[in-house]
Amino acid sequence: MSARLPAAERRQQLLDVALEVFSREGFHQTSMNDIAEAAGVTKPVLYQHFGSKRDLFGELLREVGDRMRVEIGKATAGAAGPREQVVEGMRAYFHWVDRHRAGFDILFAGETRRDPEFLKEAGRVERDMAATVGSLIVVDGLDTERQRLLGQAIVGMAEAVCRYWIASGKDLPVDELAEQVAELAWKGLRGLRPAS
C-alpha cells in the first residue's frame, strides 16, 4: 500500500501510472484493478478520483495533450523569428515524443482512433495544435481558414514522421530529425503564395 498523499498528488500519481499501463496494455485490455494494483492503491481509492475507466482515459488524453501543447508553446514563444519558430516547435515536439512515448501512443494510436469519444479528444488536441501553428503562418492575403489548413498539414507531417520513427525502432538523433522535418516545413512555407 502506498503512502497517503494529498488528493491532487494522488490524482496525478494515478494518471501517471494509468498512462504507462494503458500504453503498454491498451485501453480495452486494461482494467481499473490493473491500474490500482500498479499504483499500489485499492480500487475504491482509484474510484474516488475517477468514476470509470473511460473517465480516467479521457482525463489522461486531455492532460497529455495539454502538456504537449504547453511545452511546444513555450519553445515557439521564445523563438526570434518565423524560421526559428518552426525549428524550435519541431524540436520541442520531437523531444516531447522521445521523452513521452507512452503519451504519444495513447494520443495518436489505434484504440484512441477507433473510439468516437476518444477520437474527439485527440482531434481537439490536433486542431488546437494546428490552429497554433497556423497562426504563425503569415503570408499576405492568406486567410485564417487557410492558415489552419496549412497548420494541420504541418502537424500531420510531424505526427506521421513520429509514427514511422517509433514503428521502425530506429535510434535516430532527435535534434537532427527535428531539424530535417523543420527544414522541409520551412522550405514549403517559404514558397507559399496567397490563392488567386
Short mmCIF file of C-alpha atoms in Angstrom, two decimals:
data_model
loop_
_atom_site.label_atom_id
_atom_site.label_comp_id
_atom_site.label_asym_id
_atom_site.label_seq_id
_atom_site.Cartn_x
_atom_site.Cartn_y
_atom_site.Cartn_z
CA MET A 1 0.00 0.00 0.00
CA SER A 2 1.43 3.38 -0.93
CA ALA A 3 1.72 6.32 1.45
CA ARG A 4 -1.19 8.68 1.94
CA LEU A 5 -0.86 11.62 -0.44
CA PRO A 6 -2.83 14.85 -0.75
CA ALA A 7 -5.71 14.40 -3.21
CA ALA A 8 -4.11 16.39 -6.06
CA GLU A 9 -0.82 14.46 -5.77
CA ARG A 10 -2.63 11.13 -5.59
CA ARG A 11 -4.69 12.02 -8.67
CA GLN A 12 -1.54 12.92 -10.60
CA GLN A 13 0.18 9.72 -9.46
CA LEU A 14 -2.80 7.69 -10.67
CA LEU A 15 -2.77 9.46 -14.03
CA ASP A 16 0.97 8.81 -14.43
CA VAL A 17 0.58 5.12 -13.61
CA ALA A 18 -2.51 4.79 -15.84
CA LEU A 19 -0.58 6.32 -18.73
CA GLU A 20 2.07 3.61 -18.54
CA VAL A 21 -0.43 0.78 -18.10
CA PHE A 22 -2.76 1.94 -20.90
CA SER A 23 0.19 2.49 -23.22
CA ARG A 24 1.57 -0.98 -22.55
CA GLU A 25 -1.68 -2.97 -22.42
CA GLY A 26 -4.20 -0.91 -24.37
CA PHE A 27 -7.49 0.57 -23.21
CA HIS A 28 -9.68 -2.50 -23.63
CA GLN A 29 -7.21 -4.93 -22.07
CA THR A 30 -6.60 -2.74 -19.01
CA SER A 31 -8.89 -2.94 -16.00
CA MET A 32 -9.27 -0.47 -13.17
CA ASN A 33 -7.90 -3.24 -10.96
CA ASP A 34 -4.72 -3.35 -13.10
CA ILE A 35 -4.22 0.38 -12.62
CA ALA A 36 -4.96 0.30 -8.89
CA GLU A 37 -2.53 -2.58 -8.43
CA ALA A 38 0.22 -0.85 -10.45
CA ALA A 39 -0.32 2.34 -8.41
CA GLY A 40 -0.27 0.46 -5.12
CA VAL A 41 -3.76 1.58 -4.10
CA THR A 42 -7.11 -0.12 -3.68
CA LYS A 43 -9.81 0.09 -6.34
CA PRO A 44 -12.01 2.28 -4.09
CA VAL A 45 -9.16 4.84 -3.92
CA LEU A 46 -8.94 4.85 -7.71
CA TYR A 47 -12.73 5.29 -7.97
CA GLN A 48 -12.58 8.24 -5.55
CA HIS A 49 -10.67 10.10 -8.26
CA PHE A 50 -12.19 8.70 -11.46
CA GLY A 51 -15.75 7.48 -11.87
CA SER A 52 -14.89 4.94 -14.54
CA LYS A 53 -12.12 3.65 -16.78
CA ARG A 54 -13.49 5.83 -19.60
CA ASP A 55 -13.39 8.91 -17.36
CA LEU A 56 -9.80 8.12 -16.41
CA PHE A 57 -8.71 7.60 -20.02
CA GLY A 58 -10.47 10.77 -21.20
CA GLU A 59 -8.80 12.79 -18.45
CA LEU A 60 -5.47 11.25 -19.42
CA LEU A 61 -5.92 12.26 -23.08
CA ARG A 62 -6.69 15.85 -22.03
CA GLU A 63 -3.74 16.04 -19.68
CA VAL A 64 -1.24 14.55 -22.14
CA GLY A 65 -2.45 16.86 -24.90
CA ASP A 66 -2.24 19.90 -22.63
CA ARG A 67 1.30 19.02 -21.53
CA MET A 68 2.42 18.65 -25.12
CA ARG A 69 0.84 21.94 -26.21
CA VAL A 70 2.36 23.85 -23.28
CA GLU A 71 5.85 22.51 -23.98
CA ILE A 72 5.68 23.35 -27.69
CA GLY A 73 4.08 26.72 -26.96
CA LYS A 74 6.95 27.70 -24.66
CA ALA A 75 9.50 26.71 -27.28
CA THR A 76 7.90 28.73 -30.07
CA ALA A 77 7.15 31.75 -27.86
CA GLY A 78 10.86 32.25 -27.19
CA ALA A 79 11.88 32.00 -30.86
CA ALA A 80 13.47 35.03 -32.50
CA GLY A 81 11.61 34.83 -35.83
CA PRO A 82 9.41 32.69 -38.09
CA ARG A 83 12.11 30.22 -39.15
CA GLU A 84 13.21 29.79 -35.53
CA GLN A 85 9.58 29.19 -34.52
CA VAL A 86 9.39 26.32 -37.00
CA VAL A 87 12.71 24.85 -35.85
CA GLU A 88 12.05 25.27 -32.12
CA GLY A 89 8.48 23.99 -32.44
CA MET A 90 9.63 20.84 -34.27
CA ARG A 91 12.50 20.35 -31.86
CA ALA A 92 10.14 20.64 -28.87
CA TYR A 93 7.64 18.25 -30.48
CA PHE A 94 10.19 15.58 -31.35
CA HIS A 95 11.84 15.83 -27.93
CA TRP A 96 8.42 15.57 -26.27
CA VAL A 97 7.65 12.42 -28.29
CA ASP A 98 11.07 10.97 -27.48
CA ARG A 99 10.57 11.52 -23.73
CA HIS A 100 6.86 10.67 -23.67
CA ARG A 101 6.39 7.70 -25.98
CA ALA A 102 3.52 6.46 -23.83
CA GLY A 103 1.77 9.83 -24.16
CA PHE A 104 2.24 9.90 -27.93
CA ASP A 105 0.99 6.33 -28.12
CA ILE A 106 -2.27 6.94 -26.27
CA LEU A 107 -2.96 10.23 -28.07
CA PHE A 108 -2.31 9.02 -31.58
CA ALA A 109 -2.52 5.20 -31.52
CA GLY A 110 -5.11 2.69 -32.69
CA GLU A 111 -7.51 2.35 -29.77
CA THR A 112 -7.90 6.09 -29.37
CA ARG A 113 -8.60 6.36 -33.10
CA ARG A 114 -11.30 3.65 -33.02
CA ASP A 115 -13.38 5.10 -30.19
CA PRO A 116 -15.57 8.11 -31.15
CA GLU A 117 -15.31 9.80 -27.74
CA PHE A 118 -11.53 9.39 -27.52
CA LEU A 119 -11.07 10.31 -31.17
CA LYS A 120 -12.93 13.55 -30.49
CA GLU A 121 -10.49 14.43 -27.69
CA ALA A 122 -7.41 13.51 -29.76
CA GLY A 123 -8.88 15.51 -32.63
CA ARG A 124 -9.26 18.51 -30.34
CA VAL A 125 -5.57 18.28 -29.46
CA GLU A 126 -4.65 18.13 -33.15
CA ARG A 127 -6.97 21.03 -34.06
CA ASP A 128 -5.60 23.19 -31.24
CA MET A 129 -2.04 22.45 -32.35
CA ALA A 130 -2.94 23.15 -35.98
CA ALA A 131 -4.59 26.46 -35.02
CA THR A 132 -1.48 27.46 -33.05
CA VAL A 133 0.85 26.51 -35.89
CA GLY A 134 -1.47 28.12 -38.43
CA SER A 135 -1.47 31.41 -36.55
CA LEU A 136 2.31 31.54 -37.04
CA ILE A 137 1.98 31.28 -40.84
CA VAL A 138 1.96 34.88 -42.00
CA VAL A 139 1.56 35.36 -45.76
CA ASP A 140 -0.10 38.42 -47.27
CA GLY A 141 -3.59 37.51 -48.47
CA LEU A 142 -3.75 34.18 -46.61
CA ASP A 143 -6.99 33.94 -44.64
CA THR A 144 -7.43 32.32 -41.23
CA GLU A 145 -9.08 29.18 -42.59
CA ARG A 146 -6.19 28.57 -44.99
CA GLN A 147 -3.71 29.19 -42.15
CA ARG A 148 -5.45 26.48 -40.08
CA LEU A 149 -5.47 24.11 -43.03
CA LEU A 150 -1.73 24.56 -43.56
CA GLY A 151 -1.16 24.27 -39.80
CA GLN A 152 -2.97 20.91 -39.94
CA ALA A 153 -0.65 19.82 -42.76
CA ILE A 154 2.43 20.60 -40.67
CA VAL A 155 1.03 18.89 -37.56
CA GLY A 156 0.07 15.86 -39.65
CA MET A 157 3.52 15.69 -41.19
CA ALA A 158 5.24 15.73 -37.80
CA GLU A 159 2.84 13.14 -36.39
CA ALA A 160 3.33 10.82 -39.39
CA VAL A 161 7.12 11.08 -39.13
CA CYS A 162 6.92 10.20 -35.42
CA ARG A 163 4.69 7.20 -36.10
CA TYR A 164 7.18 5.87 -38.64
CA TRP A 165 10.16 6.68 -36.40
CA ILE A 166 8.65 4.80 -33.45
CA ALA A 167 7.41 1.85 -35.54
CA SER A 168 10.78 1.45 -37.26
CA GLY A 169 12.56 1.17 -33.90
CA LYS A 170 15.43 3.26 -35.27
CA ASP A 171 17.51 5.17 -32.79
CA LEU A 172 17.75 8.49 -34.62
CA PRO A 173 19.31 11.67 -33.24
CA VAL A 174 16.25 13.65 -32.17
CA ASP A 175 17.66 17.11 -32.93
CA GLU A 176 18.78 16.04 -36.39
CA LEU A 177 15.39 14.52 -37.19
CA ALA A 178 13.55 17.61 -35.89
CA GLU A 179 15.76 19.96 -37.87
CA GLN A 180 15.29 17.99 -41.11
CA VAL A 181 11.50 18.00 -40.74
CA ALA A 182 11.59 21.69 -39.77
CA GLU A 183 13.66 22.44 -42.87
CA LEU A 184 11.16 20.60 -45.05
CA ALA A 185 8.28 22.55 -43.48
CA TRP A 186 10.12 25.87 -43.67
CA LYS A 187 11.05 25.50 -47.34
CA GLY A 188 7.42 24.68 -48.10
CA LEU A 189 6.20 27.68 -46.10
CA ARG A 190 8.66 29.99 -47.82
CA GLY A 191 7.14 29.08 -51.17
CA LEU A 192 3.58 29.88 -50.12
CA ARG A 193 1.64 32.38 -52.14
CA PRO A 194 -1.93 33.51 -51.48
CA ALA A 195 -4.58 31.86 -53.59
CA SER A 196 -5.57 33.97 -56.57
#
